[in-house]
mmCIF file of C-alpha atoms in Angstrom:
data_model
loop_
_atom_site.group_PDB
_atom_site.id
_atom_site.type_symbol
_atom_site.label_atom_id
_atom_site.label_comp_id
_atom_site.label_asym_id
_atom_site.label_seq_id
_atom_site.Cartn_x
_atom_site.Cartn_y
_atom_site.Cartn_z
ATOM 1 C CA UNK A 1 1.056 9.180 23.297
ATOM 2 C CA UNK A 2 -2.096 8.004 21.876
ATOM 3 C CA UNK A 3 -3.959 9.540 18.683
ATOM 4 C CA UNK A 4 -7.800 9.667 17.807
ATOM 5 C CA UNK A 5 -7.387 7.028 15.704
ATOM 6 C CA UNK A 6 -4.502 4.902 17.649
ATOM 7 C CA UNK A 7 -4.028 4.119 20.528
ATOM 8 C CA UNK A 8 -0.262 2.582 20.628
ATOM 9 C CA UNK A 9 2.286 4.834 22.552
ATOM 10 C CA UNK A 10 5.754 5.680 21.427
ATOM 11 C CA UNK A 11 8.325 3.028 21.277
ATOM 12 C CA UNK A 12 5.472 0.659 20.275
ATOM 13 C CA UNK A 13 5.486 0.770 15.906
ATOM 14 C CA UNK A 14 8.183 -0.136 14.417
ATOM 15 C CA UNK A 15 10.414 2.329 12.000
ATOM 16 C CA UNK A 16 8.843 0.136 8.757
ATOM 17 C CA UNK A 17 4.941 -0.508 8.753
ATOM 18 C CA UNK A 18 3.571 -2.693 6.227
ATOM 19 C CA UNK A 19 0.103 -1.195 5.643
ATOM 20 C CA UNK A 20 -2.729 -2.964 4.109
ATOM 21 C CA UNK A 21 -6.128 -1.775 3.554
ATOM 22 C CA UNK A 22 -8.161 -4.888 4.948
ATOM 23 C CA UNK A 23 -7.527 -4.801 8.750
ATOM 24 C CA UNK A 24 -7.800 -8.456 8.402
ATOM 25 C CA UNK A 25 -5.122 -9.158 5.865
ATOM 26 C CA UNK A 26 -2.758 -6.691 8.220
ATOM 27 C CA UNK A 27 -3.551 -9.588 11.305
ATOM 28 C CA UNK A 28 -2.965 -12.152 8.832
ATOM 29 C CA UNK A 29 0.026 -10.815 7.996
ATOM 30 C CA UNK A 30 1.009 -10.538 11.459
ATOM 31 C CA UNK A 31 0.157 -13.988 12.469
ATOM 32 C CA UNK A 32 1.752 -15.699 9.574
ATOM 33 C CA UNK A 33 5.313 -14.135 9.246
ATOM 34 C CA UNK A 34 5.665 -12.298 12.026
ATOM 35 C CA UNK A 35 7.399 -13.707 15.420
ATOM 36 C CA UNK A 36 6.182 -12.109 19.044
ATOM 37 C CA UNK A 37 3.645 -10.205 17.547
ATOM 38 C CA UNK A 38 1.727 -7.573 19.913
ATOM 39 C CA UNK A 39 -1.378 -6.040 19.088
ATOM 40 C CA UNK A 40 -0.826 -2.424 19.274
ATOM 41 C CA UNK A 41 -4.069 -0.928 17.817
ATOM 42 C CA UNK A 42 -7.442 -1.542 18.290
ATOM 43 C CA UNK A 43 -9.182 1.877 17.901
ATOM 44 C CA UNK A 44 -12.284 1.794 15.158
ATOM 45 C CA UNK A 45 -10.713 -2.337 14.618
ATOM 46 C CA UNK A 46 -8.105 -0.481 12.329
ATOM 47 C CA UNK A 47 -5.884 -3.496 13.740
ATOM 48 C CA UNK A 48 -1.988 -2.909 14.037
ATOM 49 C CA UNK A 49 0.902 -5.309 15.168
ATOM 50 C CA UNK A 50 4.327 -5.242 16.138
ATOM 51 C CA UNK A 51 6.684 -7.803 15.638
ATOM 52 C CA UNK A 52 10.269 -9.754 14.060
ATOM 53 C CA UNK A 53 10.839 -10.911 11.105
ATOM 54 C CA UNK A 54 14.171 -12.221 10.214
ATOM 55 C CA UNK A 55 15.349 -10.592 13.631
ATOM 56 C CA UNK A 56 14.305 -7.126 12.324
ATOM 57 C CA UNK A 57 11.457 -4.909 14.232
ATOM 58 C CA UNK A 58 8.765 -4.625 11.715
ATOM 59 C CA UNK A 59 4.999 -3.310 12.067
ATOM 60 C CA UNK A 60 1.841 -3.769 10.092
ATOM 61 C CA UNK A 61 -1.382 -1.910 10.294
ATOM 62 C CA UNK A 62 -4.720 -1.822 8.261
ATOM 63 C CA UNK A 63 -5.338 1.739 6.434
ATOM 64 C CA UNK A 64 -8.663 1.467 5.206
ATOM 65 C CA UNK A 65 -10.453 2.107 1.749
ATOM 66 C CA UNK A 66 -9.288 5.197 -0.074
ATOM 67 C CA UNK A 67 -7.035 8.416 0.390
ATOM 68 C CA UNK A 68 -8.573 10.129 3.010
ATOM 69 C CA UNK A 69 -8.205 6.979 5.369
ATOM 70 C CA UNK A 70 -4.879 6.139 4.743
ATOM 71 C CA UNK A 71 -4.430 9.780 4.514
ATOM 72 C CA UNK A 72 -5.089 9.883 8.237
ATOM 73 C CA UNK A 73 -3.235 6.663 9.293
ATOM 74 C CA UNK A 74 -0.269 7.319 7.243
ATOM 75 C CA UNK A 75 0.085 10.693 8.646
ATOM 76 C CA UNK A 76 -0.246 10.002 12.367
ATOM 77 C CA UNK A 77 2.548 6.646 11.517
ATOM 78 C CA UNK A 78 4.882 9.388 9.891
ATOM 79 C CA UNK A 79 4.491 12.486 12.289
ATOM 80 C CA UNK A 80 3.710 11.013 15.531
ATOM 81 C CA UNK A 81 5.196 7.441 16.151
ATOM 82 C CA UNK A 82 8.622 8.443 14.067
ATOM 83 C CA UNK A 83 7.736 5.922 11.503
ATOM 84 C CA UNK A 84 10.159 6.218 8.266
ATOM 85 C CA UNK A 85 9.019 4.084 5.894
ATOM 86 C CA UNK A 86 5.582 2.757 4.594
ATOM 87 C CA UNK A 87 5.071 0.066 2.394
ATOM 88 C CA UNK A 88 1.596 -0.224 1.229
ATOM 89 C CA UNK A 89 0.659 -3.800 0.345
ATOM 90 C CA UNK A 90 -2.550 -3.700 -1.044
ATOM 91 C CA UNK A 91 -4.881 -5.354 -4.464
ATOM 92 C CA UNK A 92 -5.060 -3.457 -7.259
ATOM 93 C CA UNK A 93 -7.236 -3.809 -10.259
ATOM 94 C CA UNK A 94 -5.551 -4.438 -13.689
ATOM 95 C CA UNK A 95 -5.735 -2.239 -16.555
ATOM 96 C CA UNK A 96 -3.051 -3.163 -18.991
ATOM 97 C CA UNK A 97 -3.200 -5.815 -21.541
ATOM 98 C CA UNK A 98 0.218 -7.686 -20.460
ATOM 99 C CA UNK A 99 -0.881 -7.513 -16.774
ATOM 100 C CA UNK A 100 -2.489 -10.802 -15.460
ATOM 101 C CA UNK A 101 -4.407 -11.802 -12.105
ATOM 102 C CA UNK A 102 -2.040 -12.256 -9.259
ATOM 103 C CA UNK A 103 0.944 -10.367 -11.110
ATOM 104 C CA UNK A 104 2.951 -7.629 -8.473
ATOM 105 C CA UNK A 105 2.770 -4.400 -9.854
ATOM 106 C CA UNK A 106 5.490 -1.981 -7.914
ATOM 107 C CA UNK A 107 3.787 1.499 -8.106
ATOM 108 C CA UNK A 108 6.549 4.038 -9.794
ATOM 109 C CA UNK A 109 3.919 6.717 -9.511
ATOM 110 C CA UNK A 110 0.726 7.239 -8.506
ATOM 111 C CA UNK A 111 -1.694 9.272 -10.849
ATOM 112 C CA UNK A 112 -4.965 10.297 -9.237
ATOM 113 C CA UNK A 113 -8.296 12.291 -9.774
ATOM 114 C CA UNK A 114 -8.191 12.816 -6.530
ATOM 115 C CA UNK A 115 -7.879 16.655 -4.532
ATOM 116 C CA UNK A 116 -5.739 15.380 -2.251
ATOM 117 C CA UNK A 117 -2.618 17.552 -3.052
ATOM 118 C CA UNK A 118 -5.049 20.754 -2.957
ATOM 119 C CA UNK A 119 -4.308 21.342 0.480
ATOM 120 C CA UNK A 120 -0.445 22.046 -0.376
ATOM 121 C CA UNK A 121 -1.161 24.993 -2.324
ATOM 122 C CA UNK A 122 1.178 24.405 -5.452
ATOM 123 C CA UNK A 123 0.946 26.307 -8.451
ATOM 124 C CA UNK A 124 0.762 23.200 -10.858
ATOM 125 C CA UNK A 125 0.052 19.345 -10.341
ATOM 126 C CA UNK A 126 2.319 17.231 -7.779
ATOM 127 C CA UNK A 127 3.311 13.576 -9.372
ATOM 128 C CA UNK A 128 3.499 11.510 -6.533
ATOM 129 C CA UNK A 129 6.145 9.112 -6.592
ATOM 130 C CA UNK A 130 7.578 5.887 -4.312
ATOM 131 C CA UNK A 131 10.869 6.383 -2.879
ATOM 132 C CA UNK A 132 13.626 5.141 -5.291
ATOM 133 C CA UNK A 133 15.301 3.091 -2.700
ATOM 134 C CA UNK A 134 12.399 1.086 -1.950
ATOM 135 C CA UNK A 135 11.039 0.342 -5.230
ATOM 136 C CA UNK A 136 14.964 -0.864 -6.602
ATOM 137 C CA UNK A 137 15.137 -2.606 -3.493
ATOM 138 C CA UNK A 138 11.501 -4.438 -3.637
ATOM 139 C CA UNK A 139 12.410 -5.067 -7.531
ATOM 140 C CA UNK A 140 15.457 -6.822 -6.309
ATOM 141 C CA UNK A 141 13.782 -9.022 -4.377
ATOM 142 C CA UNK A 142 10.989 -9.595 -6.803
ATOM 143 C CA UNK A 143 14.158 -11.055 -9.382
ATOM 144 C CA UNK A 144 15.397 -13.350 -6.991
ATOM 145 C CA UNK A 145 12.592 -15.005 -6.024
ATOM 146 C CA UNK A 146 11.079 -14.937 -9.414
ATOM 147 C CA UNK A 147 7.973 -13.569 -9.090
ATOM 148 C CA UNK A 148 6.121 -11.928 -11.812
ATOM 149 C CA UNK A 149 6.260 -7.877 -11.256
ATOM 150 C CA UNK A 150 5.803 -4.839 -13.194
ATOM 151 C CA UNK A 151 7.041 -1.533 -12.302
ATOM 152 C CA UNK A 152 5.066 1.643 -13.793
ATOM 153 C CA UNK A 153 2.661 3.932 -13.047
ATOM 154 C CA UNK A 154 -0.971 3.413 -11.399
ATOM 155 C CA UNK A 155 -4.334 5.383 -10.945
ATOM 156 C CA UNK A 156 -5.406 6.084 -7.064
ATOM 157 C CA UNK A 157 -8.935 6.577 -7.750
ATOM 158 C CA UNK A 158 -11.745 8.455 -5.102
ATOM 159 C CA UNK A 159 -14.185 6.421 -7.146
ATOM 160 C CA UNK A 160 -14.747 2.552 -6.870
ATOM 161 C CA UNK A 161 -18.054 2.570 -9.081
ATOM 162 C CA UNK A 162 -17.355 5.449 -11.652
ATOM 163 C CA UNK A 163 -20.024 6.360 -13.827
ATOM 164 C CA UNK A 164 -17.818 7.540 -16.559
ATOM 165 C CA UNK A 165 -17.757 4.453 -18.690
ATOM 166 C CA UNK A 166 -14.879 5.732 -20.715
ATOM 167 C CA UNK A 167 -12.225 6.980 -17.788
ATOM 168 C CA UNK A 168 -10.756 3.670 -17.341
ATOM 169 C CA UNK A 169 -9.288 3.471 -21.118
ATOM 170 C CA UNK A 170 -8.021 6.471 -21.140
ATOM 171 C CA UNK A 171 -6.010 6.167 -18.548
ATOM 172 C CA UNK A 172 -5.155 3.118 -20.023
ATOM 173 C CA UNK A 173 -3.915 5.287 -23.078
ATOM 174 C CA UNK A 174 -1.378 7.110 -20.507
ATOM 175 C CA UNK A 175 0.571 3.759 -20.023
ATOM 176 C CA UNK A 176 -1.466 3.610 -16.463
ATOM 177 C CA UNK A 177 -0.856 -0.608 -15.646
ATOM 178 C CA UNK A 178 -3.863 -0.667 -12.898
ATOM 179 C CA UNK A 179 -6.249 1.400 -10.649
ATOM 180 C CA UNK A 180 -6.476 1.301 -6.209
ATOM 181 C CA UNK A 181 -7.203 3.909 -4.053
ATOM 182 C CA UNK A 182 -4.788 4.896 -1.742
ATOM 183 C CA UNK A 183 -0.788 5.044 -3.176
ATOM 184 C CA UNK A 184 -0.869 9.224 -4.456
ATOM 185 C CA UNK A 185 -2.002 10.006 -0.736
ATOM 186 C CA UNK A 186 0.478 7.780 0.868
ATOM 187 C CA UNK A 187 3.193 9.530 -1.550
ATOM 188 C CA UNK A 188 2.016 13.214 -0.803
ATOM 189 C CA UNK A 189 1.986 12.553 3.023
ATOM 190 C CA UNK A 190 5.890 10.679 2.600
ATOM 191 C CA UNK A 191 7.011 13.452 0.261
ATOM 192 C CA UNK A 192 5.963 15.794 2.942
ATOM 193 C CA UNK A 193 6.715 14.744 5.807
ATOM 194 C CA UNK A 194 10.398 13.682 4.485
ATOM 195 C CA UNK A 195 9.507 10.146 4.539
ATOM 196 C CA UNK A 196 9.697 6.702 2.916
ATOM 197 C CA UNK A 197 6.750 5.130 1.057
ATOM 198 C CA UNK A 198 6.195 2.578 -1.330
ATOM 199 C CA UNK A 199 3.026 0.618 -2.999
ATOM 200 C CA UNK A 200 3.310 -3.012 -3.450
ATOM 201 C CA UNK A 201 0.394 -4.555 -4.978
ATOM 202 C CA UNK A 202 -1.766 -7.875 -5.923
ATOM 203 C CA UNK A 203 -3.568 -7.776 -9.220
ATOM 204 C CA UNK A 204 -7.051 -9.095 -7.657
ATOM 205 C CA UNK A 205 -9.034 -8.295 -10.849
ATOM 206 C CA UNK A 206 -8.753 -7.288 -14.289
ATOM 207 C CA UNK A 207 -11.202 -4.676 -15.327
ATOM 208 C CA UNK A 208 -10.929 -5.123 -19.184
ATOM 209 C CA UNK A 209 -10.556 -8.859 -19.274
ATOM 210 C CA UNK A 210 -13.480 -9.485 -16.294
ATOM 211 C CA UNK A 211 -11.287 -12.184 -14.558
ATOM 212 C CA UNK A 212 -11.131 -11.565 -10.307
ATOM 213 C CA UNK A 213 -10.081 -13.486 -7.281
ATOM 214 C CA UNK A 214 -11.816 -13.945 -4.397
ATOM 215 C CA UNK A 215 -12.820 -11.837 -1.043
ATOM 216 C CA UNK A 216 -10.736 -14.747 0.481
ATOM 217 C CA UNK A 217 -8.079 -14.909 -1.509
ATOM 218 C CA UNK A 218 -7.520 -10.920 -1.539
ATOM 219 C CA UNK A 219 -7.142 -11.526 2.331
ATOM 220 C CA UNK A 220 -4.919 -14.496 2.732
ATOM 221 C CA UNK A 221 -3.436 -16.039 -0.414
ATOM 222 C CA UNK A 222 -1.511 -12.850 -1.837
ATOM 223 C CA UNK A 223 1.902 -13.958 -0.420
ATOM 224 C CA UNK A 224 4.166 -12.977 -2.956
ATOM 225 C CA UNK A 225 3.267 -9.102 -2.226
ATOM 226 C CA UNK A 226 3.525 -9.748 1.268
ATOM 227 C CA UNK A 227 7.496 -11.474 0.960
ATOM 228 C CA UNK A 228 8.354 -8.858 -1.093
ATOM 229 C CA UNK A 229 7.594 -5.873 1.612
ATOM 230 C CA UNK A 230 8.561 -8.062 4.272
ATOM 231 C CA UNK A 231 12.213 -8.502 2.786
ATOM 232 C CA UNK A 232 12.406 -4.908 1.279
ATOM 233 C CA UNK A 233 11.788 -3.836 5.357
ATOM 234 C CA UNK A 234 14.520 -6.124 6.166
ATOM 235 C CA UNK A 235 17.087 -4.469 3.730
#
């Protein structure tokens, strides 16, 4: 059964979905490491695939920029295809002094200025965090293949041009190692629903030091995050 903003039926995602932001990078994705790959989702050209890697039935699907879009996607995986497991694979800017461009950083937790968990109605503030399995799992893989990670805690931001000049270093001061805009939505929606979620990302630009990569590069050339999810869904 289709959704408003899918229009795959049951039985056609996968258990795991790699979700990326760009709808691009998620066909890239798809084309490059995955085998049979079928097109499941065309709906608004939020393109999803389904297909094998390493034997293993694995799906990939664009989210969008920010929480409420992968808010919505994330939710309709999770509650109405039976998907268990997200991992995000996405850029993220850098924040930290000892992070550099193109280093993974594995998203712990997911601060946010976001409302997102107002809808919950908790009497305090939620600290969304990636499922443990994943993120020792994705680590794992990150050791043997000897690619530069860091695990820690990130900033999912509503704001990609923030007037507030001083925000960024002071959530630099809280030990936060970069800033997207998606993981703490993706978290709330897996914590729950009862499901799996973790944030893989790309360092695409560092916002103290002024160094960035690329539009092209952020689609196509940030493998490493992209083996790392694919073998984590495999384990």
């Amino acid at each position: 059964m289709s959704t408003p903003h899918n229009n795959a039926e049951k039985g056609d995602i996968a258990k795991v979905v790699l979700m990326p932001g760009d709808p691009l990078r998620a066909k890239y994705i798809a084309e490059t490491f995955l085998e049979d790959a079928v097109c499941y989702n065309t709906v608004r050209n939020m393109l999803g695939y389904t297909g094998y890697y390493k034997g293993k039935k694995i799906s990939v699907q664009g989210s969008g920029m920010g929480m409420p879009s992968i808010g919505i996607y994330s939710y309709e995986l999770f509650s109405e295809y039976d998907v268990d497991s997200i991992i995000r694979v996405g850029t993220i800017g850098g924040m930290a002094e000892n992070v550099e461009l193109r280093d993974v950083i594995l998203a712990e937790g997911a601060c946010t200025d976001s409302a997102y968990a107002g809808q919950y109605n908790l009497n305090g503030t939620f600290a969304p965090v990636a499922s443990f399995e994943l993120l020792r799992k994705a680590a794992e893989i990150a050791e043997k293949m000897g690619i530069k990670y860091h695990v820690g805690n990130i900033l999912s931001s509503d704001k990609f041009y923030n007037d507030d000049k001083e925000a960024s270093k002071n959530w630099l001061k809280m030990g936060v190692l970069g800033v997207e805009m998606e993981a703490a939505a993706l978290y709330m929606n897996a914590a729950r629903l009862n499901k799996s979620a973790l944030c893989i990302t790309t360092v695409s630009d560092h916002i103290f030091k002024g160094t960035s990569t690329t539009a092209e590069e952020r689609q196509t050339s940030f493998k490493d995050m992209m083996l790392i999810a694919l073998e984590t869904a495999c384990l």
